[in-house]
Coordinates of C-alpha atoms and ligand atoms in Angstrom, one line a residue:
X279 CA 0.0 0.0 0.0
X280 CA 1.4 3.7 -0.9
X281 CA 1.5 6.0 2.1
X282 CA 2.1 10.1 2.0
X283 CA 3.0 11.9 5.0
X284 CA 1.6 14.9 5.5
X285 CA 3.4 16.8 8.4
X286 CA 1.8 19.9 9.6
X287 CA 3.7 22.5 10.7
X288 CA 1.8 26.1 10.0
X289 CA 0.8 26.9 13.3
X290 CA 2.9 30.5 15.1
X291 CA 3.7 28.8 18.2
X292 CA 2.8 32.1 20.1
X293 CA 4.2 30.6 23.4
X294 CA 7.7 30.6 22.2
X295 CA 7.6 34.2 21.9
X296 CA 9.9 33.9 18.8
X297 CA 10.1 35.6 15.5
X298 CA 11.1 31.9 14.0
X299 CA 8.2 29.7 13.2
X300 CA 7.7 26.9 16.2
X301 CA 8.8 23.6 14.2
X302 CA 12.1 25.4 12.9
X303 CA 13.3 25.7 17.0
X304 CA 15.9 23.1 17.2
X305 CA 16.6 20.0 19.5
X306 CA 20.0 18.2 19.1
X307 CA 21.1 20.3 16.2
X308 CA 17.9 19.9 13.8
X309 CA 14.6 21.9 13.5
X310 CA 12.1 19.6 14.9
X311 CA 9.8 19.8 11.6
X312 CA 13.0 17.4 11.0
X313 CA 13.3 15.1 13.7
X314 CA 9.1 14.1 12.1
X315 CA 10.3 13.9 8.9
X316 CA 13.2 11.9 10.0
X317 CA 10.3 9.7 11.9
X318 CA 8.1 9.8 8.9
X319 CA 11.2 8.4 6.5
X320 CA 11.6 5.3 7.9
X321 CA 8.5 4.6 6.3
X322 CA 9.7 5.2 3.3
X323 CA 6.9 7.3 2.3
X324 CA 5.4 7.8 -1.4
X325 CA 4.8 10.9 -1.5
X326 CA 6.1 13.8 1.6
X327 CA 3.8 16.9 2.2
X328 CA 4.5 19.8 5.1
X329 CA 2.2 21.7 5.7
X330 CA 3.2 25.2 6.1
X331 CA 1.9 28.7 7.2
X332 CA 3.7 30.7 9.7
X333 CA 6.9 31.6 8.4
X334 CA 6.3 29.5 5.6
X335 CA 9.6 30.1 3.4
X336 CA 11.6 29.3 5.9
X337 CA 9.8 26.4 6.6
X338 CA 10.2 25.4 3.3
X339 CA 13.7 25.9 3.2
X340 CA 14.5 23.8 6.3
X341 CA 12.0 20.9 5.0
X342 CA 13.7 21.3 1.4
X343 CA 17.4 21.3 3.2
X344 CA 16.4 18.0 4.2
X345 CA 14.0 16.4 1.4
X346 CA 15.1 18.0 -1.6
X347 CA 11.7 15.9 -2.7
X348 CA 9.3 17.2 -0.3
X349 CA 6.2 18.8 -1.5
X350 CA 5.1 22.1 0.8
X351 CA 1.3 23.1 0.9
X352 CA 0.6 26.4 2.1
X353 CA -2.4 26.8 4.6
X354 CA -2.4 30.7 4.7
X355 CA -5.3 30.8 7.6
X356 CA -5.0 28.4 10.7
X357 CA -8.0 27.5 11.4
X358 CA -7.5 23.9 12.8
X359 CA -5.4 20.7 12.4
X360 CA -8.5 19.4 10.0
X361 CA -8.3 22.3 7.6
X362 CA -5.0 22.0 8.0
X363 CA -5.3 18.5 6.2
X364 CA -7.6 19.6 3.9
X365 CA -5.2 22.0 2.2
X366 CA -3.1 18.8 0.7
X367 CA -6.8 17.6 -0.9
X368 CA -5.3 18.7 -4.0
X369 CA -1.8 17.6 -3.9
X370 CA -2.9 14.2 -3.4
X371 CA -6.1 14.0 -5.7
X372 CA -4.0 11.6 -7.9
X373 CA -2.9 9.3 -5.0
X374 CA -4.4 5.7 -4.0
X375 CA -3.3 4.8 -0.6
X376 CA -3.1 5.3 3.1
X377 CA -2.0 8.8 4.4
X378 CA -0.3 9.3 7.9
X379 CA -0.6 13.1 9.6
X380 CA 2.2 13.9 12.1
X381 CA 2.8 17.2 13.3
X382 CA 6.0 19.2 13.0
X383 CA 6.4 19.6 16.8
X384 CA 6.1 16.4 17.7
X385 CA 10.1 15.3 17.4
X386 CA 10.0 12.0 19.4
X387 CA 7.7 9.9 17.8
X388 CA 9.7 6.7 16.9
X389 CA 10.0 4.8 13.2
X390 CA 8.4 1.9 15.0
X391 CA 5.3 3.8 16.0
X392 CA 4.9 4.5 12.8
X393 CA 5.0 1.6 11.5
X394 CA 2.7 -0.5 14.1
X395 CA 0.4 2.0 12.9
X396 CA 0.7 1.3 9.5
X397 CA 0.0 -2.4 10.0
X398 CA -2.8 -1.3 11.9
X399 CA -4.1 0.7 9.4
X400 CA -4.1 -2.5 7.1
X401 CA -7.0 -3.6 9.6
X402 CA -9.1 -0.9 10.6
X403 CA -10.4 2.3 8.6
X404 CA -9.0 5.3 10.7
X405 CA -6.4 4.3 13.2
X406 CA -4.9 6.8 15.8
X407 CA -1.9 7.2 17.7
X408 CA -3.1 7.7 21.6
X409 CA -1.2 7.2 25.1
X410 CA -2.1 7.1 28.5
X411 CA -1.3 9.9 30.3
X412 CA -0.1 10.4 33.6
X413 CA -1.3 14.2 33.6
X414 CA -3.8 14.3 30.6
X415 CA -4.0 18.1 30.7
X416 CA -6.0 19.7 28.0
X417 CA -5.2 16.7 25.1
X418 CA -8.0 15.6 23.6
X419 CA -9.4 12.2 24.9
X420 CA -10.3 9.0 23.4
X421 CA -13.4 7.2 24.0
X422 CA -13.2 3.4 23.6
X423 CA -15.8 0.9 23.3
X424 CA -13.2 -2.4 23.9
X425 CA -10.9 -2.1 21.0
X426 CA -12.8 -0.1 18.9
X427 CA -12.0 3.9 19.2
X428 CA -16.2 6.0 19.3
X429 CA -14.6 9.7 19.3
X430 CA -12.2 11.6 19.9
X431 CA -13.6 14.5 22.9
X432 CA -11.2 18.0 22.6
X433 CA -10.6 19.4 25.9
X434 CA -12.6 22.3 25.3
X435 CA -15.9 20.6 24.6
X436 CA -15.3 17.8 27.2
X437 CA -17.6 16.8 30.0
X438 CA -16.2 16.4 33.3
X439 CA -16.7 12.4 32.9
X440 CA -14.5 12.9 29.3
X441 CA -12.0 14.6 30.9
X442 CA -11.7 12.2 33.7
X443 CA -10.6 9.9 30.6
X444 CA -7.0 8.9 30.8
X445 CA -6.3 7.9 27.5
X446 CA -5.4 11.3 25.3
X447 CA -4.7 11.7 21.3
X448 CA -0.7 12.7 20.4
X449 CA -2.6 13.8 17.1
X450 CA -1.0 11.1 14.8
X451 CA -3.4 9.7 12.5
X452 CA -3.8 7.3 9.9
X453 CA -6.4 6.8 7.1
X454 CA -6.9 6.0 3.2
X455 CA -6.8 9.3 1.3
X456 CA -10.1 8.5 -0.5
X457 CA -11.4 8.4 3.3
X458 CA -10.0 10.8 5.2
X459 CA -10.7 13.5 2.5
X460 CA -14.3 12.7 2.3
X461 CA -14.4 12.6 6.4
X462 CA -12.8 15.8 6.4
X463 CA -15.4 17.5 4.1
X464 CA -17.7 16.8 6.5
X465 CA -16.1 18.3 9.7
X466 CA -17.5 21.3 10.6
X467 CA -16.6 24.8 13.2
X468 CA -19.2 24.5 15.5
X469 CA -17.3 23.7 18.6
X470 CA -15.8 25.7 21.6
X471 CA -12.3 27.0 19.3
X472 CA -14.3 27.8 15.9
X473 CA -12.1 25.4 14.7
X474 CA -11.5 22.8 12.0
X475 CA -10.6 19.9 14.1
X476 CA -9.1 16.7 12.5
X477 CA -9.9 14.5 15.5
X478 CA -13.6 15.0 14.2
X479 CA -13.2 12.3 11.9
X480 CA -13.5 10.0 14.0
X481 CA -16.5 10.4 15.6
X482 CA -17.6 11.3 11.5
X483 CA -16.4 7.8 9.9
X484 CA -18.1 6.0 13.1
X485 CA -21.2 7.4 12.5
X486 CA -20.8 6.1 8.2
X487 CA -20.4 2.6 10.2
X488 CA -16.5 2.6 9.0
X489 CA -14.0 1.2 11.8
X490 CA -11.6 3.1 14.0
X491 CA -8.8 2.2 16.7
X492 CA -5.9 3.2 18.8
X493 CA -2.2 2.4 18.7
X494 CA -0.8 3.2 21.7
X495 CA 2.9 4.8 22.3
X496 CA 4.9 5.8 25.3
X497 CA 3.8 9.3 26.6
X498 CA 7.6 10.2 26.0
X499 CA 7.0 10.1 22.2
X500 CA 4.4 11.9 21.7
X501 CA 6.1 14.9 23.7
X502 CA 4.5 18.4 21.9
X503 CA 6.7 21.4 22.3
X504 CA 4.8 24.7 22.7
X505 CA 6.9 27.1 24.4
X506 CA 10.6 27.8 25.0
X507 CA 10.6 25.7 28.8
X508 CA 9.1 22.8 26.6
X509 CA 12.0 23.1 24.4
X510 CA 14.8 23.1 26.8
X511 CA 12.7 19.9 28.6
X512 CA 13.0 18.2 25.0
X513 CA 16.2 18.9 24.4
X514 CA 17.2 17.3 27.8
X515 CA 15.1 14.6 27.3
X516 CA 16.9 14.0 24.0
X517 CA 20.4 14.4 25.5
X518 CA 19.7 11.5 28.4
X519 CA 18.3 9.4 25.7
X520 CA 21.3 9.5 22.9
X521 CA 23.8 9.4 25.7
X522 CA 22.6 6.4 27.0
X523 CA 22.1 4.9 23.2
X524 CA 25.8 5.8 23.3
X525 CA 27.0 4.2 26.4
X526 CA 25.0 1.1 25.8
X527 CA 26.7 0.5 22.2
X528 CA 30.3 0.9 23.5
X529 CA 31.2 4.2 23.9
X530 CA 33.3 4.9 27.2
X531 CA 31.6 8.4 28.2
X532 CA 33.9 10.1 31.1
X533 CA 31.1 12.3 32.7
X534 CA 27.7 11.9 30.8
X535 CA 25.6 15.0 32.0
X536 CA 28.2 17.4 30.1
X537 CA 28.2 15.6 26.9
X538 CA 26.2 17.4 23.5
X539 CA 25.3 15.7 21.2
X540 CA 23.2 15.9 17.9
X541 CA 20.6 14.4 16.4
X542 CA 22.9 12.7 13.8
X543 CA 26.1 12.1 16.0
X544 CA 27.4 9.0 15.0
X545 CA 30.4 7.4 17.5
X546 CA 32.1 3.6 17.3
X547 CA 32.7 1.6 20.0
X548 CA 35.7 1.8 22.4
X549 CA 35.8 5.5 22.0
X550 CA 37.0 7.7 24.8
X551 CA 35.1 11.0 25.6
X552 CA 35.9 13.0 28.4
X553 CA 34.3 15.6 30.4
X554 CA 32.8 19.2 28.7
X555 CA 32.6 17.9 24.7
X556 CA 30.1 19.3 22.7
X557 CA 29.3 17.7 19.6
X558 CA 27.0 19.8 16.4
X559 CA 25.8 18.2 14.0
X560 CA 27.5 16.2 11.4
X561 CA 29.8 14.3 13.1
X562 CA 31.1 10.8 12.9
X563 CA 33.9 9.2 15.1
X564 CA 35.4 5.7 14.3
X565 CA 36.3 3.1 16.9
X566 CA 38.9 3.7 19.4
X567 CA 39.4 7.7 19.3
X568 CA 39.7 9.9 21.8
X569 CA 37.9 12.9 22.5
X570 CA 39.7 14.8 25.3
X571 CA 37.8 17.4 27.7
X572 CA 36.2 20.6 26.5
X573 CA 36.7 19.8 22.5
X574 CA 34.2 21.2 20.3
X575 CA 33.4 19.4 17.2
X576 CA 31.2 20.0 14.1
X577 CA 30.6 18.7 10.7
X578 CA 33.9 16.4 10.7
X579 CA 35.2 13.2 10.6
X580 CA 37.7 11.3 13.6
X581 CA 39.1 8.1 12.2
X582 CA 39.9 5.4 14.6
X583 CA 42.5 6.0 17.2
X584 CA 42.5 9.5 16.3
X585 CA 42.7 11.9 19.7
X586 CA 41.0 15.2 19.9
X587 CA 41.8 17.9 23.0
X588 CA 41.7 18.6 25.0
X589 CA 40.2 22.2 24.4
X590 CA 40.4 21.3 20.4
X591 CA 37.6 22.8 17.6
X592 CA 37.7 20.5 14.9
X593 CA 34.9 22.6 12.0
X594 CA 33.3 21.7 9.4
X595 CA 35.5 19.6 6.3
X596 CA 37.9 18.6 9.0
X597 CA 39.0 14.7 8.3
X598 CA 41.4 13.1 10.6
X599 CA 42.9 10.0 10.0
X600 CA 44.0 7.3 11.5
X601 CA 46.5 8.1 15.0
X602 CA 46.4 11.6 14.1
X603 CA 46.9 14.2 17.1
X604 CA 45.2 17.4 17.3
X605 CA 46.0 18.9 20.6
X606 CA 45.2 21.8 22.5
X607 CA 43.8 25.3 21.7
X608 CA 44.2 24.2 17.9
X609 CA 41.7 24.7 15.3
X610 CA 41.1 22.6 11.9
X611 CA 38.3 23.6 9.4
X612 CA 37.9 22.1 6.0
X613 CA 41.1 20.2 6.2
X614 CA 42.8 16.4 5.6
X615 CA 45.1 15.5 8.0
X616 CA 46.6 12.7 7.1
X617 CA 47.5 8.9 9.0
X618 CA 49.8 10.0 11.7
X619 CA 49.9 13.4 11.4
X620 CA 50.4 15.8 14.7
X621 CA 49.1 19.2 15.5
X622 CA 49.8 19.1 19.3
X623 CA 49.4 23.0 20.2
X624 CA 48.1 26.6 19.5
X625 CA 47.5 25.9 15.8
X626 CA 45.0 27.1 13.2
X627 CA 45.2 25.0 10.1
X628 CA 42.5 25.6 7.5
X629 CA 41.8 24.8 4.0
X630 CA 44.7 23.0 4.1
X631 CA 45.8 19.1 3.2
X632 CA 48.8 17.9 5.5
X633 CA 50.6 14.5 4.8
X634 CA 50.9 11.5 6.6
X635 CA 53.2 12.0 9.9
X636 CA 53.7 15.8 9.4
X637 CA 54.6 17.2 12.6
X638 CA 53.4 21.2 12.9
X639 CA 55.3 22.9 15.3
X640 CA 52.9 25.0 18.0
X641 CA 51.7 27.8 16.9
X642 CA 52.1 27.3 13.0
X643 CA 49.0 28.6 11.2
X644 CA 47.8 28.4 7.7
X645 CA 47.3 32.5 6.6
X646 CA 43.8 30.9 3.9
X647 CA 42.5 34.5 3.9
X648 CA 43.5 37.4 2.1
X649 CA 40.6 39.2 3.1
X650 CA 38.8 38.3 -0.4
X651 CA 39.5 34.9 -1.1
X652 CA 40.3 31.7 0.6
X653 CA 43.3 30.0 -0.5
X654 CA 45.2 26.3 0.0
X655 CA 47.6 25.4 1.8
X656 CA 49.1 21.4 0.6
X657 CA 51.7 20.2 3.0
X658 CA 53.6 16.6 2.1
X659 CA 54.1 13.6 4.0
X660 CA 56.5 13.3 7.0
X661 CA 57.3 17.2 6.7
X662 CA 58.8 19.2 9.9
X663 CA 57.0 22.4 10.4
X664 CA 58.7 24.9 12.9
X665 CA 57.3 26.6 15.3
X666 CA 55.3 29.4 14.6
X667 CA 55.3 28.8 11.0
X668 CA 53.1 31.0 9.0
X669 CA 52.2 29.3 5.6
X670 CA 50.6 32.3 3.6
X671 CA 48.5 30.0 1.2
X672 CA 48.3 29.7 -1.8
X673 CA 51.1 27.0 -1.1
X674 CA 52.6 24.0 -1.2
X675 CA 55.5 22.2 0.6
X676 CA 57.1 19.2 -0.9
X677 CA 57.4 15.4 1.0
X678 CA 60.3 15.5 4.1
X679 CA 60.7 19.0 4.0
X680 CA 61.1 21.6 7.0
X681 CA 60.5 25.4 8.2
X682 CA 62.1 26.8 10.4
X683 CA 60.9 28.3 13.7
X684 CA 59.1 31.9 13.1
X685 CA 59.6 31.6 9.3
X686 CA 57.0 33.1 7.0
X687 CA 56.5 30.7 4.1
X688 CA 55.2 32.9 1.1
X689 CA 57.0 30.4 -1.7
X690 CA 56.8 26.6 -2.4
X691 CA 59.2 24.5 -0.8
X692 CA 60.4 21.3 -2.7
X693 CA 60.5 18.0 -1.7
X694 CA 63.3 17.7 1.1
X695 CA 64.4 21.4 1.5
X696 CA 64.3 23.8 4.5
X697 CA 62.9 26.8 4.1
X698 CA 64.4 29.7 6.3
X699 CA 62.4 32.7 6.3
X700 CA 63.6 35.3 9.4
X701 CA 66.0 38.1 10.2
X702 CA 69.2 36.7 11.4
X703 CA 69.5 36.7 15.3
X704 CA 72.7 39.1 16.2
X705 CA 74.0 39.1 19.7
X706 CA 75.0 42.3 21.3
X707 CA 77.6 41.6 24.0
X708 CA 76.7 43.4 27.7
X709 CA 74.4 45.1 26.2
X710 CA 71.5 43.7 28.1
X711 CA 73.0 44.6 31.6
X712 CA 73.7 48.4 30.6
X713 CA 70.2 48.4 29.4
X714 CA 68.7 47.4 32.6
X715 CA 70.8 49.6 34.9
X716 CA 69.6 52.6 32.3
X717 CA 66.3 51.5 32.8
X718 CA 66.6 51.4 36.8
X719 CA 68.2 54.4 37.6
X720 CA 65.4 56.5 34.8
X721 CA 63.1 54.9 37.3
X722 CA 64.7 55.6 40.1
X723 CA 64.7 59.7 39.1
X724 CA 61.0 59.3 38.5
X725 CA 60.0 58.2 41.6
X726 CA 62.2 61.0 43.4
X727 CA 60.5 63.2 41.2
X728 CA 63.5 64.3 39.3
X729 CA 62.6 65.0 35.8
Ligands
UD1_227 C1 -4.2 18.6 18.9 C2 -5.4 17.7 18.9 C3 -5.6 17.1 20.3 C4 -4.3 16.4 20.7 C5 -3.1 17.3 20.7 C6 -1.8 16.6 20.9 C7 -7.0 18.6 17.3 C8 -8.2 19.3 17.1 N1 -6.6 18.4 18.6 O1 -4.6 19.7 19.8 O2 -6.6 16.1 20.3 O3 -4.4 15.8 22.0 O4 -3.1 17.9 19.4 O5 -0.8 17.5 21.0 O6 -6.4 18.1 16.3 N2 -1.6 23.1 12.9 C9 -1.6 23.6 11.6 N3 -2.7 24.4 11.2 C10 -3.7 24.7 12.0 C11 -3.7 24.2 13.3 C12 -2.6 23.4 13.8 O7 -0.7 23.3 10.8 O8 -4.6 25.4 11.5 C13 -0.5 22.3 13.3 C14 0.4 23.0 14.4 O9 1.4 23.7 13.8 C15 0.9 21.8 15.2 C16 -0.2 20.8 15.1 O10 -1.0 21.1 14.0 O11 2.0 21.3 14.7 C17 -1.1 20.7 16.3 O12 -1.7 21.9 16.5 P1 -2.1 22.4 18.0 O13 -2.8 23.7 17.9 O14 -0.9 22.3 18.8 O15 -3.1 21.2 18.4 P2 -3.8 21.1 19.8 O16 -4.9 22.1 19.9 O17 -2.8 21.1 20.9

């Protein structure tokens, strides 16, 4: 059976008192409009729709930036989660098969869900995604007759008996297209919000004599975010769950509450990381590195027994390979560093390629900028770089070659030569001491007032 997802995602989100349109807010890294399509992917989906309204081009953008095949559907007026649904009527006049509403700020709703759901829906005419809640709050509530699901009540309209019900709606549902538009063109306004309401359908395709029922889900999955304390709650919620997916699959993690990680961190076995790392998004580790305390990494690539830190900001491009050492206060964007390779101090290498087992002396930095363009800096295999090497790039130093300490490098070097580039040190015998009585006794008439 084909399924389309249609994620809805036009609502303001007043209560986040933000100028950015409530599914763009992120947690671990990613807009949470794309921790549900990431959901709704594993169901490898026909067809994609969001929903947008509020801030719709961004919205677009972000969906886009991660489905370059997504469709968007604009709903210019909110007026409820079953207009909402309405608006993709034409989108999907041409497609046969079951469609699957999610919302856009609903980011923990797992793959597996989804698909009990789907099997579900193989069964039964409208199937919907409820949980029992241990606070049900002002969710709408599902009334049961055994297994089969009457109505859905919103809180609004609910009697006190309804709203002593337990088990609430997370607002996932699934029906056949042909069905749920023909349900939804009979749900009306006339309820305590003037709104549109999806959940109407239910009590709608009971009343034609079609089926209905519940999948239920943890309440932790169906966690909606709605204002900025929700955020930070989901965000946490997601950090205590990836860490421990960590830990369990093999990763030694030092001190676990100070670890940040994103939604698509991805870390072997046998790994080391210490206290205070923060990880963005985009990053993979291979077994056996080590991440040392208070690194900051982003968009890059650790091979295995690579070690990282500690205070060490690896940005985006930044490949390390096998064994190679980045060490403190050093920073590496858009760079390959080859098997063996050291940067151990007080570096910034950048748009740069170095060869296997270079060593780069501290505080040797690649000059990429020349306040216009970025330019390359391509250093060979087993190559000695001085201290405090500047390598003003374009340039390229040959295999086994050397700088020396404080040496500007403005020309190529060839394979196996040493490039000098510093005024010649000159020693001035006794100098130093006359200096410093000079110095002492000016200071010395200062203080007495002696000009
Ligand atoms: C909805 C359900 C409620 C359920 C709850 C779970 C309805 C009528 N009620 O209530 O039963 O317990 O979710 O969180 O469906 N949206 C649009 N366009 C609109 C209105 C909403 O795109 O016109 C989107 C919002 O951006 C959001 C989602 O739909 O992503 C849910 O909307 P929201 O207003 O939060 O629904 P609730 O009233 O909380």
């Amino acid at each position: 059976m084909a399924t389309a997802l249609v994620i809805l995602a036009a609502g303001k989100g007043t209560r986040m008192n933000s100028d950015r349109p409530k599914v763009l807010h992120e947690v671990a890294g990613a807009p949470m409009l794309v921790h549900a399509m990431r959901a709704g992917a594993a169901l490898d989906p026909d067809r994609t729709i969001v929903v947008a309204g509020h801030g719709a081009g961004a919205v677009e953008a972000a969906a886009r930036g991660w489905d370059a095949e997504v469709e968007i559907v604009l709903q210019a007026e909110q007026l409820g989660t079953g207009h909402a649904v309405r608006q993709t009527r034409d989108a999907l006049a041409d497609f046969d098969g079951d469609v699957i509403v999610l919302y856009g700020d609903t980011p923990f709703i797992r793959p597996e869900t989804l698909s009990a759901m789907q099997a579900a829906r193989a069964k039964k005419d409208v199937v919907v995604l409820g949980f029992d809640a241990v606070d049900p709050g002002r969710y709408g509530r599902l009334k049961m007759s055994g297994q089969s699901l009457d109505e859905i009540i919103e809180f609004k309209d609910a009697t006190e008996a309804e709203k002593a019900i337990t088990l609430c709606n997370s607002g996932v549902v699934a029906a056949d297209a042909a069905t749920l538009f023909s349900l939804l063109e009979a749900v009306g306004n006339d309820n305590a919000s003037g709104e549109y309401y999806l959940t109407d359908i239910v009590g709608l395709a009971r009343k034609q004599g079609l089926s209905a029922t519940v999948v239920t889900c943890d309440e932790a999955e169906t966690l909606g975010v709605d204002s900025r304390a929700a955020l930070v709650s989901a965000n946490a919620i997601y950090q205590g769950r990836a860490r421990a997916e960590l830990i369990a699959a093999g990763v030694t993690v030092l001190a676990p509450d100070t670890l940040h990680l994103s939604f698509d961190t991805a870390i072997g076995p046998d790994t080391v990381i210490e206290p205070n790392v923060v990880f963005g998004p985009g990053v993979t580790v291979e077994n056996g590195a080590t991440i040392r305390a208070f690194s900051h990494l982003e968009g890059c690539h650790v091979a295995r027994g690579a070690v990282v830190g500690p205070y060490a900001r690896l940005r985006p491009g930044a490949e390390l390979s096998e064994d190679v050492r980045i060490g403190n206060f050093v920073e590496i964007k858009n760079a390959q560093i080859h098997a063996g390779a050291k940067v151990n101090h007080l570096s910034y290498i950048g748009d740069a390629e170095l060869g296997k087992k270079t060593n780069v002396g501290a505080g040797t930095i690649t000059c990429n900028y020349d306040g216009v363009s970025k330019h390359r800096t391509v250093v060979g295999k087993n190559v000695f770089l001085g201290s405090d090497t500047m390598l003003v790039a374009p340039v390229t130093l040959g295999d086994d070659s050397m700088t020396a300490t404080g040496t500007v490098i403005t020309h190529d070097v060839p394979d196996g030569a040493m490039a000098v580039g510093r005024t010649r040190q000159e020693n001035k015998p006794g100098f130093a001491r006359k200096m410093f009585e000079k110095l002492k006794s000016a200071k010395a008439r200062r203080e007495k007032g002696v000009k």
